[in-house]
């Protein structure tokens, strides 16, 4: 039986994989999940929006609801299900000890309006985590307020803008490399700054001369991702920082790729002024289906006065208080104290590892290099040098057989893998960006390598198979544009039909 016959025979949704209608399609008038005894009280007249024309809730029994959601939960793929090699996203394992500590009632039930005297533990945790995070990258102080990496970028750029205002200059442009994440120019724009694109150097890194040619008296600074989104260490960064500072600018480091360098690289010494973390990437907190994450920001000496407020301060007697008198602060960026429960998980992670956090980043880099070395004969490797925590291939070889990165990504689903990041970074045509993280053992890396080599082999010998993939999943190949613009959210998963 070929793969296509298998699809026609319904493999992938036979056995105990069941069709799943919407709750509205299942509901039957009069069905209910509970029975309440007649109370004997006279009827209460409900407001119109609840009674008569209220929401159109489906009528269902309790087992119908429980089964619906339990079945849907088995359709999820997560890092607890299998390898999730999504480059740039650091989908590392989220240790269960983090969850245990976050669920302790003293934390989980603490109210954000508790008086300082009743929240000493939480305040101490905030201060200590800020110190740990700053220490891990060699900077001086940190804030936990930003709720995501992109929010951290906004925080950092607001501080840079405030610093320039305070120091007598209005600068309204930022240098942003071609390889940057789209959030970088967006964050700069939200601070009223225009983007100046910095083209990539020949070896995949920024060149000092290029930056020198673009950096002028209207430029507030540069936003650099290190390692960059090609998974390469920006080796000219110290020189670039020196140049930007000489010409009156500041240096923002996008720390989304911190998993390659945690505890190993002193960003302060290199010359970075401000850096954001993505706790949901490097610090093992959940990505949570798009949120909540957390994007703390660390700064060097000169930006400390501009950090968001209020800030936790430790007094001489060891107690903690909120410091609100911060005349240069950019103000508040988040209600209360940031994503406290996410930060708590990161605190648990950092304390679990201690100085071993260096081993985590070392293993992440080793795993990525192992994959790169084992796969580079089968896939085009645009920058053939040692990588950091992720490696970037292209579909240049497979294109000759009419097979694209998208085809290969879809085929990986048939073979039991979440696809890697595709078509990013934009500077590489047909990019396939693989980030294994330190969570994978050698056997699992080898199995993933075998799957990718099988895909490369199929691209050579059975290209049609790939163009129709996936054939074993619940949903077949979708027209991705229609699926995004006009999603059909009901009924049958529509293999072979429209989106
Ligand atoms: C993920 C990422 C961001 C944005 O972070 P969010 O937490 O998703 O807002 C920014 N830059 C890079 C390089 C990233 O990988």
CSV table of C-alpha atoms and ligand atoms in Angstrom, one decimal:
chain,number,residue,atom,x,y,z
A,1,UNK,CA,0.0,0.0,0.0
A,2,UNK,CA,1.4,3.4,-0.9
A,3,UNK,CA,1.1,6.4,1.4
A,4,UNK,CA,-1.7,7.8,-0.7
A,5,UNK,CA,-3.6,4.6,-0.5
A,6,UNK,CA,-3.2,4.7,3.2
A,7,UNK,CA,-4.7,8.1,3.3
A,8,UNK,CA,-7.6,7.0,1.2
A,9,UNK,CA,-8.1,4.1,3.5
A,10,UNK,CA,-8.5,6.6,6.4
A,11,UNK,CA,-5.3,5.8,8.2
A,12,UNK,CA,-4.7,8.6,10.6
A,13,UNK,CA,-8.3,8.8,11.7
A,14,UNK,CA,-9.3,5.2,12.0
A,15,UNK,CA,-8.9,3.2,15.1
A,16,UNK,CA,-9.8,5.2,18.1
A,17,UNK,CA,-9.2,8.6,16.6
A,18,UNK,CA,-12.7,10.0,16.5
A,19,UNK,CA,-14.4,12.7,14.5
A,20,UNK,CA,-15.0,15.7,16.6
A,21,UNK,CA,-18.1,17.9,15.9
A,22,UNK,CA,-18.4,21.3,17.5
A,23,UNK,CA,-20.3,21.4,20.8
A,24,UNK,CA,-23.0,23.4,19.1
A,25,UNK,CA,-23.5,20.6,16.5
A,26,UNK,CA,-23.7,18.0,19.2
A,27,UNK,CA,-26.1,19.9,21.5
A,28,UNK,CA,-29.7,18.8,21.8
A,29,UNK,CA,-32.5,21.0,23.3
A,30,UNK,CA,-33.2,20.1,26.9
A,31,UNK,CA,-30.0,18.2,27.6
A,32,UNK,CA,-28.1,19.3,30.6
A,33,UNK,CA,-24.9,18.7,32.6
A,34,UNK,CA,-26.6,19.0,36.0
A,35,UNK,CA,-29.9,18.5,37.6
A,36,UNK,CA,-31.0,21.0,40.3
A,37,UNK,CA,-33.8,20.1,42.6
A,38,UNK,CA,-37.0,22.2,42.5
A,39,UNK,CA,-36.4,24.9,45.1
A,40,UNK,CA,-40.0,25.8,45.9
A,41,UNK,CA,-39.1,29.4,45.7
A,42,UNK,CA,-41.0,31.6,43.3
A,43,UNK,CA,-39.2,32.1,40.0
A,44,UNK,CA,-36.7,34.8,39.8
A,45,UNK,CA,-36.9,37.0,36.8
A,46,UNK,CA,-33.6,37.0,35.0
A,47,UNK,CA,-32.3,40.0,33.1
A,48,UNK,CA,-33.1,39.7,29.4
A,49,UNK,CA,-29.4,39.2,28.4
A,50,UNK,CA,-29.2,36.1,30.5
A,51,UNK,CA,-32.8,34.7,30.0
A,52,UNK,CA,-34.5,34.9,26.6
A,53,UNK,CA,-32.0,36.2,24.1
A,54,UNK,CA,-28.8,35.3,26.0
A,55,UNK,CA,-25.8,33.5,24.6
A,56,UNK,CA,-26.6,30.5,22.4
A,57,UNK,CA,-25.0,27.9,24.7
A,58,UNK,CA,-25.2,24.3,23.4
A,59,UNK,CA,-27.2,21.9,25.6
A,60,UNK,CA,-25.0,19.0,26.5
A,61,UNK,CA,-24.6,16.3,29.2
A,62,UNK,CA,-21.4,16.3,31.3
A,63,UNK,CA,-19.8,13.2,29.6
A,64,UNK,CA,-20.3,14.9,26.2
A,65,UNK,CA,-18.4,17.9,27.4
A,66,UNK,CA,-15.7,16.0,29.2
A,67,UNK,CA,-15.1,13.7,26.2
A,68,UNK,CA,-15.1,16.6,23.7
A,69,UNK,CA,-12.3,18.4,25.6
A,70,UNK,CA,-10.4,15.3,26.5
A,71,UNK,CA,-10.3,14.2,22.8
A,72,UNK,CA,-9.2,17.7,21.7
A,73,UNK,CA,-6.4,17.6,24.2
A,74,UNK,CA,-5.1,14.4,22.6
A,75,UNK,CA,-4.8,16.3,19.3
A,76,UNK,CA,-2.4,18.7,20.9
A,77,UNK,CA,1.3,18.5,20.2
A,78,UNK,CA,3.6,19.9,22.9
A,79,UNK,CA,7.0,19.5,24.3
A,80,UNK,CA,5.6,16.9,26.6
A,81,UNK,CA,4.6,14.8,23.6
A,82,UNK,CA,7.8,14.8,21.6
A,83,UNK,CA,10.6,16.7,20.0
A,84,UNK,CA,9.7,20.2,19.0
A,85,UNK,CA,12.6,21.6,17.0
A,86,UNK,CA,11.2,25.0,16.2
A,87,UNK,CA,14.2,27.2,15.6
A,88,UNK,CA,14.4,30.6,17.3
A,89,UNK,CA,11.7,29.5,19.8
A,90,UNK,CA,13.8,27.3,22.2
A,91,UNK,CA,11.0,24.8,22.8
A,92,UNK,CA,12.9,23.1,25.7
A,93,UNK,CA,11.4,20.9,28.3
A,94,UNK,CA,9.5,22.6,31.1
A,95,UNK,CA,10.6,20.8,34.3
A,96,UNK,CA,7.7,19.7,36.6
A,97,UNK,CA,9.4,21.1,39.7
A,98,UNK,CA,8.7,24.6,38.2
A,99,UNK,CA,4.9,23.7,38.2
A,100,UNK,CA,5.1,22.3,41.7
A,101,UNK,CA,6.7,25.5,43.1
A,102,UNK,CA,4.3,27.8,41.2
A,103,UNK,CA,1.3,25.9,42.7
A,104,UNK,CA,2.4,26.4,46.4
A,105,UNK,CA,-0.6,28.2,48.0
A,106,UNK,CA,1.6,30.9,49.4
A,107,UNK,CA,2.5,32.0,45.9
A,108,UNK,CA,-0.5,30.8,43.9
A,109,UNK,CA,-3.0,32.5,46.2
A,110,UNK,CA,-1.1,35.6,47.0
A,111,UNK,CA,-3.0,38.7,46.0
A,112,UNK,CA,-1.1,41.4,44.1
A,113,UNK,CA,-2.6,44.1,46.5
A,114,UNK,CA,-1.2,42.4,49.6
A,115,UNK,CA,0.6,44.9,51.8
A,116,UNK,CA,4.4,44.7,51.7
A,117,UNK,CA,4.5,43.2,55.2
A,118,UNK,CA,2.5,40.2,54.0
A,119,UNK,CA,4.3,39.7,50.7
A,120,UNK,CA,8.0,39.6,51.8
A,121,UNK,CA,8.6,36.3,50.2
A,122,UNK,CA,7.2,37.4,46.8
A,123,UNK,CA,9.1,40.6,47.0
A,124,UNK,CA,12.4,38.8,47.8
A,125,UNK,CA,11.8,36.5,44.9
A,126,UNK,CA,11.3,39.4,42.5
A,127,UNK,CA,14.5,41.1,43.7
A,128,UNK,CA,16.6,37.8,43.6
A,129,UNK,CA,15.3,36.8,40.2
A,130,UNK,CA,16.2,40.3,38.8
A,131,UNK,CA,19.7,39.8,40.3
A,132,UNK,CA,20.1,36.3,38.9
A,133,UNK,CA,19.0,37.3,35.4
A,134,UNK,CA,21.4,40.3,35.4
A,135,UNK,CA,24.3,38.1,36.6
A,136,UNK,CA,23.7,35.5,33.9
A,137,UNK,CA,24.4,38.0,31.2
A,138,UNK,CA,26.9,40.2,33.0
A,139,UNK,CA,24.6,43.3,33.3
A,140,UNK,CA,23.8,45.4,36.4
A,141,UNK,CA,20.1,45.3,37.1
A,142,UNK,CA,16.8,44.0,35.7
A,143,UNK,CA,13.0,44.4,35.6
A,144,UNK,CA,10.5,41.6,35.5
A,145,UNK,CA,7.6,43.8,34.2
A,146,UNK,CA,7.5,43.1,30.5
A,147,UNK,CA,5.1,40.3,29.5
A,148,UNK,CA,7.0,39.0,26.5
A,149,UNK,CA,10.1,39.4,24.4
A,150,UNK,CA,8.5,42.0,22.2
A,151,UNK,CA,7.3,43.9,25.3
A,152,UNK,CA,10.8,43.7,26.6
A,153,UNK,CA,12.0,45.3,23.3
A,154,UNK,CA,9.5,48.1,23.8
A,155,UNK,CA,10.7,48.6,27.3
A,156,UNK,CA,14.4,48.7,26.2
A,157,UNK,CA,13.8,51.1,23.3
A,158,UNK,CA,11.7,53.4,25.6
A,159,UNK,CA,14.7,53.5,28.0
A,160,UNK,CA,17.1,54.2,25.1
A,161,UNK,CA,14.8,57.0,23.9
A,162,UNK,CA,14.5,58.4,27.5
A,163,UNK,CA,18.3,58.3,27.9
A,164,UNK,CA,18.8,60.3,24.7
A,165,UNK,CA,16.2,62.9,25.7
A,166,UNK,CA,17.9,63.2,29.1
A,167,UNK,CA,21.3,63.6,27.4
A,168,UNK,CA,20.2,66.3,25.1
A,169,UNK,CA,19.7,64.5,21.8
A,170,UNK,CA,16.6,63.6,19.9
A,171,UNK,CA,17.6,60.6,17.8
A,172,UNK,CA,14.9,58.9,15.7
A,173,UNK,CA,16.6,56.1,13.8
A,174,UNK,CA,17.7,52.6,14.9
A,175,UNK,CA,20.1,50.2,13.0
A,176,UNK,CA,18.5,46.8,12.6
A,177,UNK,CA,20.2,43.9,10.9
A,178,UNK,CA,18.5,42.1,8.0
A,179,UNK,CA,18.4,38.9,10.1
A,180,UNK,CA,16.3,40.5,12.9
A,181,UNK,CA,13.0,39.2,14.2
A,182,UNK,CA,10.1,41.3,12.9
A,183,UNK,CA,9.3,42.5,16.4
A,184,UNK,CA,12.6,44.6,16.4
A,185,UNK,CA,11.5,47.2,13.8
A,186,UNK,CA,8.0,47.1,15.2
A,187,UNK,CA,9.2,47.9,18.7
A,188,UNK,CA,11.4,50.7,17.4
A,189,UNK,CA,8.5,52.1,15.5
A,190,UNK,CA,6.3,52.2,18.6
A,191,UNK,CA,9.0,54.5,20.1
A,192,UNK,CA,8.7,56.8,17.1
A,193,UNK,CA,12.0,55.5,15.6
A,194,UNK,CA,12.6,54.6,12.0
A,195,UNK,CA,14.4,51.5,11.0
A,196,UNK,CA,17.7,51.5,9.1
A,197,UNK,CA,18.4,48.1,7.7
A,198,UNK,CA,21.9,46.7,8.1
A,199,UNK,CA,22.9,44.2,5.5
A,200,UNK,CA,24.5,40.9,6.5
A,201,UNK,CA,28.2,40.3,6.0
A,202,UNK,CA,29.5,37.5,3.9
A,203,UNK,CA,30.0,35.0,6.7
A,204,UNK,CA,26.5,35.6,8.1
A,205,UNK,CA,27.6,38.1,10.7
A,206,UNK,CA,27.5,41.9,10.9
A,207,UNK,CA,30.5,43.8,9.7
A,208,UNK,CA,31.9,46.8,11.6
A,209,UNK,CA,32.5,48.8,8.5
A,210,UNK,CA,28.9,48.4,7.4
A,211,UNK,CA,27.6,49.7,10.8
A,212,UNK,CA,30.2,52.5,10.6
A,213,UNK,CA,28.8,53.6,7.3
A,214,UNK,CA,25.2,53.8,8.7
A,215,UNK,CA,25.7,55.2,12.2
A,216,UNK,CA,25.2,59.0,12.3
A,217,UNK,CA,24.1,61.7,14.7
A,218,UNK,CA,20.4,60.8,14.2
A,219,UNK,CA,20.8,57.2,15.1
A,220,UNK,CA,19.7,56.2,18.6
A,221,UNK,CA,21.6,53.0,18.5
A,222,UNK,CA,21.5,49.4,17.2
A,223,UNK,CA,19.3,46.4,18.0
A,224,UNK,CA,21.4,43.2,17.6
A,225,UNK,CA,20.3,39.6,18.2
A,226,UNK,CA,23.2,37.5,19.5
A,227,UNK,CA,23.6,34.7,18.5
A,228,UNK,CA,21.8,36.0,15.4
A,229,UNK,CA,18.8,34.3,13.9
A,230,UNK,CA,21.1,32.2,11.6
A,231,UNK,CA,22.4,30.6,14.8
A,232,UNK,CA,25.8,32.4,14.5
A,233,UNK,CA,27.7,34.3,17.1
A,234,UNK,CA,28.1,37.9,16.2
A,235,UNK,CA,31.9,37.9,16.4
A,236,UNK,CA,32.3,41.6,15.7
A,237,UNK,CA,30.0,42.7,18.4
A,238,UNK,CA,32.6,44.2,20.8
A,239,UNK,CA,33.9,46.4,18.0
A,240,UNK,CA,30.4,47.3,16.9
A,241,UNK,CA,29.4,48.3,20.4
A,242,UNK,CA,32.5,50.5,20.8
A,243,UNK,CA,31.7,52.2,17.5
A,244,UNK,CA,28.1,52.8,18.3
A,245,UNK,CA,29.0,54.2,21.7
A,246,UNK,CA,31.7,56.5,20.2
A,247,UNK,CA,29.0,58.0,17.9
A,248,UNK,CA,26.6,58.6,20.8
A,249,UNK,CA,24.3,55.6,20.4
A,250,UNK,CA,23.3,52.7,22.7
A,251,UNK,CA,23.3,49.0,22.1
A,252,UNK,CA,20.1,46.9,22.5
A,253,UNK,CA,20.6,43.1,22.5
A,254,UNK,CA,17.7,40.9,21.6
A,255,UNK,CA,18.3,38.0,24.0
A,256,UNK,CA,15.8,35.5,22.4
A,257,UNK,CA,18.7,33.2,21.6
A,258,UNK,CA,20.2,33.3,25.0
A,259,UNK,CA,20.0,29.5,25.3
A,260,UNK,CA,23.3,29.3,23.4
A,261,UNK,CA,25.2,31.5,25.8
A,262,UNK,CA,23.6,31.5,29.2
A,263,UNK,CA,26.2,32.0,31.9
A,264,UNK,CA,29.0,32.0,29.4
A,265,UNK,CA,29.0,35.4,27.7
A,266,UNK,CA,29.5,38.7,29.6
A,267,UNK,CA,27.2,41.0,27.5
A,268,UNK,CA,28.1,44.0,29.8
A,269,UNK,CA,31.8,43.6,29.0
A,270,UNK,CA,31.0,43.3,25.3
A,271,UNK,CA,29.3,46.7,25.5
A,272,UNK,CA,25.6,45.8,25.5
A,273,UNK,CA,23.4,48.5,27.3
A,274,UNK,CA,20.1,46.6,27.5
A,275,UNK,CA,18.9,43.1,26.8
A,276,UNK,CA,15.6,41.2,27.0
A,277,UNK,CA,15.1,37.6,28.0
A,278,UNK,CA,12.3,35.4,26.8
A,279,UNK,CA,11.7,33.3,30.0
A,280,UNK,CA,9.4,31.0,27.9
A,281,UNK,CA,12.4,30.3,25.7
A,282,UNK,CA,15.7,30.2,27.7
A,283,UNK,CA,14.3,29.7,31.2
A,284,UNK,CA,12.0,26.7,30.7
A,285,UNK,CA,8.7,28.4,31.4
A,286,UNK,CA,5.7,27.4,29.2
A,287,UNK,CA,5.0,29.0,25.9
A,288,UNK,CA,1.4,28.4,26.7
A,289,UNK,CA,0.0,28.5,23.2
A,290,UNK,CA,1.2,32.0,22.6
A,291,UNK,CA,1.1,33.3,26.2
A,292,UNK,CA,1.6,34.1,28.9
A,293,UNK,CA,5.3,34.4,28.6
A,294,UNK,CA,7.6,36.9,30.2
A,295,UNK,CA,10.3,39.2,28.8
A,296,UNK,CA,12.4,40.7,31.6
A,297,UNK,CA,15.0,43.3,30.7
A,298,UNK,CA,18.5,43.8,32.1
A,299,UNK,CA,20.5,47.0,31.8
A,300,UNK,CA,24.0,48.2,32.3
A,301,UNK,CA,24.9,51.0,34.7
A,302,UNK,CA,23.8,54.0,32.7
A,303,UNK,CA,20.2,52.8,32.1
A,304,UNK,CA,19.4,51.8,35.7
A,305,UNK,CA,17.6,55.1,36.5
A,306,UNK,CA,15.3,54.5,33.5
A,307,UNK,CA,14.0,51.0,34.5
A,308,UNK,CA,10.2,50.7,34.8
A,309,UNK,CA,8.9,51.3,38.3
A,310,UNK,CA,8.0,50.7,41.0
A,311,UNK,CA,11.0,48.6,42.0
A,312,UNK,CA,11.7,46.3,44.8
A,313,UNK,CA,14.4,47.5,47.2
A,314,UNK,CA,16.0,45.6,50.0
A,315,UNK,CA,16.5,47.7,53.2
A,316,UNK,CA,19.5,47.4,55.6
A,317,UNK,CA,17.4,45.2,57.9
A,318,UNK,CA,16.9,42.7,55.1
A,319,UNK,CA,13.2,43.5,54.5
A,320,UNK,CA,11.8,44.5,51.1
A,321,UNK,CA,9.8,47.5,50.1
A,322,UNK,CA,8.4,49.0,46.9
A,323,UNK,CA,10.4,52.0,45.8
A,324,UNK,CA,8.2,54.5,43.9
A,325,UNK,CA,10.3,57.6,43.9
A,326,UNK,CA,12.1,57.1,40.5
A,327,UNK,CA,12.2,60.4,38.7
A,328,UNK,CA,13.8,59.2,35.5
A,329,UNK,CA,11.8,55.9,35.2
A,330,UNK,CA,9.9,55.2,32.0
A,331,UNK,CA,7.0,54.3,34.3
A,332,UNK,CA,4.9,51.2,34.6
A,333,UNK,CA,4.6,48.6,31.7
A,334,UNK,CA,2.4,46.0,33.3
A,335,UNK,CA,-0.4,45.9,35.9
A,336,UNK,CA,1.1,44.9,39.3
A,337,UNK,CA,4.4,43.1,39.0
A,338,UNK,CA,4.6,41.4,35.6
A,339,UNK,CA,3.8,37.8,34.9
A,340,UNK,CA,4.6,36.7,38.5
A,341,UNK,CA,3.8,33.0,38.2
A,342,UNK,CA,5.9,32.8,35.0
A,343,UNK,CA,8.8,34.5,36.7
A,344,UNK,CA,8.5,32.1,39.6
A,345,UNK,CA,8.9,29.2,37.3
A,346,UNK,CA,12.1,30.8,35.9
A,347,UNK,CA,13.4,31.4,39.4
A,348,UNK,CA,12.8,27.6,40.1
A,349,UNK,CA,14.7,26.7,36.9
A,350,UNK,CA,17.7,29.0,37.7
A,351,UNK,CA,17.9,27.7,41.3
A,352,UNK,CA,17.6,24.0,40.1
A,353,UNK,CA,20.5,24.4,37.8
A,354,UNK,CA,22.7,27.0,39.6
A,355,UNK,CA,26.1,27.3,37.8
A,356,UNK,CA,25.1,24.2,35.8
A,357,UNK,CA,23.1,26.6,33.6
A,358,UNK,CA,26.3,26.8,31.6
A,359,UNK,CA,26.1,23.1,31.0
A,360,UNK,CA,22.5,23.6,29.6
A,361,UNK,CA,23.7,26.1,27.1
A,362,UNK,CA,26.7,24.0,26.2
A,363,UNK,CA,24.6,21.0,25.5
A,364,UNK,CA,22.1,23.0,23.4
A,365,UNK,CA,25.1,24.1,21.2
A,366,UNK,CA,26.5,20.6,21.1
A,367,UNK,CA,23.2,19.1,20.0
A,368,UNK,CA,22.7,21.7,17.2
A,369,UNK,CA,26.2,21.1,15.9
A,370,UNK,CA,25.6,17.4,16.0
A,371,UNK,CA,22.5,17.8,13.9
A,372,UNK,CA,24.3,20.2,11.5
A,373,UNK,CA,27.2,17.8,11.0
A,374,UNK,CA,24.9,14.8,10.4
A,375,UNK,CA,22.6,16.6,8.0
A,376,UNK,CA,24.9,18.8,5.9
A,377,UNK,CA,25.6,16.3,3.2
A,378,UNK,CA,21.8,15.9,2.6
A,379,UNK,CA,20.7,19.6,2.9
A,380,UNK,CA,22.2,22.8,1.6
A,381,UNK,CA,23.9,24.6,4.5
A,382,UNK,CA,24.3,28.3,3.5
A,383,UNK,CA,26.8,29.2,6.2
A,384,UNK,CA,29.0,26.3,6.7
A,385,UNK,CA,30.7,27.1,10.0
A,386,UNK,CA,30.2,26.0,13.6
A,387,UNK,CA,26.7,27.1,14.8
A,388,UNK,CA,25.4,28.0,18.2
A,389,UNK,CA,22.1,26.6,19.4
A,390,UNK,CA,20.4,26.2,16.1
A,391,UNK,CA,21.3,25.5,12.5
A,392,UNK,CA,19.8,26.8,9.3
A,393,UNK,CA,19.5,24.7,6.1
A,394,UNK,CA,17.7,25.5,2.8
A,395,UNK,CA,15.8,23.5,0.2
A,396,UNK,CA,18.3,24.4,-2.6
A,397,UNK,CA,19.1,20.7,-3.2
A,398,UNK,CA,15.5,19.5,-3.1
A,399,UNK,CA,14.2,22.4,-5.2
A,400,UNK,CA,15.8,20.7,-8.2
A,401,UNK,CA,13.3,17.9,-7.8
A,402,UNK,CA,10.5,20.3,-7.3
A,403,UNK,CA,10.3,19.8,-3.5
A,404,UNK,CA,10.2,22.8,-1.2
A,405,UNK,CA,10.9,23.5,2.5
A,406,UNK,CA,7.1,23.5,3.1
A,407,UNK,CA,6.8,20.0,1.5
A,408,UNK,CA,9.5,18.6,3.7
A,409,UNK,CA,8.1,20.3,6.8
A,410,UNK,CA,4.7,18.7,6.1
A,411,UNK,CA,6.3,15.3,5.5
A,412,UNK,CA,7.9,15.4,9.0
A,413,UNK,CA,4.4,15.5,10.5
A,414,UNK,CA,3.8,12.1,8.9
A,415,UNK,CA,7.0,10.8,10.5
A,416,UNK,CA,6.0,12.0,13.9
A,417,UNK,CA,7.8,15.3,14.2
A,418,UNK,CA,6.7,18.8,14.7
A,419,UNK,CA,8.3,20.7,11.8
A,420,UNK,CA,11.2,23.1,12.4
A,421,UNK,CA,10.8,26.8,11.8
A,422,UNK,CA,10.4,27.4,8.1
A,423,UNK,CA,11.1,30.4,5.8
A,424,UNK,CA,12.8,32.3,8.6
A,425,UNK,CA,15.2,34.1,8.8
A,426,UNK,CA,14.1,35.9,5.6
A,427,UNK,CA,17.7,36.5,4.4
A,428,UNK,CA,17.9,32.8,3.5
A,429,UNK,CA,15.7,31.5,0.8
A,430,UNK,CA,13.7,28.4,1.7
A,431,UNK,CA,15.1,28.4,5.3
A,432,UNK,CA,14.7,25.4,7.6
A,433,UNK,CA,15.8,26.4,11.0
A,434,UNK,CA,16.3,23.6,13.5
A,435,UNK,CA,16.8,24.1,17.2
A,436,UNK,CA,17.0,20.8,19.2
A,437,UNK,CA,17.7,22.4,22.6
A,438,UNK,CA,19.5,20.5,25.4
A,439,UNK,CA,16.4,18.5,26.3
A,440,UNK,CA,17.0,15.8,23.6
A,441,UNK,CA,19.1,12.7,24.3
A,442,UNK,CA,21.3,11.3,21.6
A,443,UNK,CA,18.9,8.5,20.7
A,444,UNK,CA,16.1,11.0,20.1
A,445,UNK,CA,18.4,13.3,18.0
A,446,UNK,CA,19.5,10.2,16.0
A,447,UNK,CA,15.8,9.3,15.3
A,448,UNK,CA,15.1,12.9,14.2
A,449,UNK,CA,18.2,12.9,11.9
A,450,UNK,CA,17.0,9.6,10.4
A,451,UNK,CA,13.6,11.1,9.7
A,452,UNK,CA,15.1,14.1,8.0
A,453,UNK,CA,17.4,11.9,5.9
A,454,UNK,CA,14.4,9.8,4.9
A,455,UNK,CA,12.7,13.0,3.8
A,456,UNK,CA,15.8,14.0,1.7
A,457,UNK,CA,15.8,10.5,0.2
A,458,UNK,CA,12.1,10.7,-0.6
A,459,UNK,CA,12.6,14.2,-2.2
A,460,UNK,CA,15.1,12.5,-4.5
A,461,UNK,CA,13.1,9.4,-5.3
A,462,UNK,CA,9.4,10.0,-4.6
A,463,UNK,CA,8.9,13.8,-4.8
A,464,UNK,CA,5.1,13.4,-5.2
A,465,UNK,CA,4.9,11.8,-1.8
A,466,UNK,CA,6.2,15.0,-0.2
A,467,UNK,CA,4.0,17.3,-2.3
A,468,UNK,CA,1.0,15.6,-0.9
A,469,UNK,CA,2.1,15.3,2.7
A,470,UNK,CA,0.9,15.0,5.4
A,471,UNK,CA,-1.1,11.9,4.7
A,472,UNK,CA,-1.2,10.4,8.2
A,473,UNK,CA,-2.4,13.4,10.2
A,474,UNK,CA,-6.0,14.3,11.1
A,475,UNK,CA,-6.0,17.1,8.7
A,476,UNK,CA,-4.4,16.9,5.2
A,477,UNK,CA,-2.4,19.6,3.4
A,478,UNK,CA,-4.2,22.9,3.6
A,479,UNK,CA,-4.2,25.9,1.4
A,480,UNK,CA,-2.5,28.0,4.1
A,481,UNK,CA,-3.7,31.3,2.9
A,482,UNK,CA,-7.3,30.3,2.8
A,483,UNK,CA,-6.9,28.5,6.1
A,484,UNK,CA,-5.7,31.7,7.7
A,485,UNK,CA,-8.2,34.1,5.9
A,486,UNK,CA,-11.3,31.9,5.9
A,487,UNK,CA,-10.9,29.2,8.5
A,488,UNK,CA,-13.6,26.6,8.4
A,489,UNK,CA,-14.0,25.7,12.0
A,490,UNK,CA,-16.8,23.1,11.8
A,491,UNK,CA,-17.1,19.4,11.3
A,492,UNK,CA,-15.0,17.1,9.2
A,493,UNK,CA,-11.3,17.9,9.0
A,494,UNK,CA,-11.6,18.0,5.2
A,495,UNK,CA,-8.7,15.9,3.9
A,496,UNK,CA,-8.3,16.9,0.3
A,497,UNK,CA,-11.2,19.4,0.5
A,498,UNK,CA,-10.9,23.1,1.2
A,499,UNK,CA,-9.2,24.5,4.3
B,1,LIG,C1,10.8,35.0,19.9
B,1,LIG,C2,11.6,36.2,19.5
B,1,LIG,C3,11.2,37.5,19.7
B,1,LIG,C4,9.9,37.9,20.3
B,1,LIG,O1,9.7,37.3,21.6
B,1,LIG,P1,8.2,37.1,22.1
B,1,LIG,O2,8.4,36.6,23.5
B,1,LIG,O3,7.5,36.1,21.2
B,1,LIG,O4,7.5,38.4,22.1
B,1,LIG,C5,12.1,38.5,19.4
B,1,LIG,N1,13.3,38.2,18.8
B,1,LIG,C6,13.7,37.0,18.5
B,1,LIG,C7,15.0,36.7,17.8
B,1,LIG,C8,12.8,35.9,18.8
B,1,LIG,O5,13.2,34.6,18.5
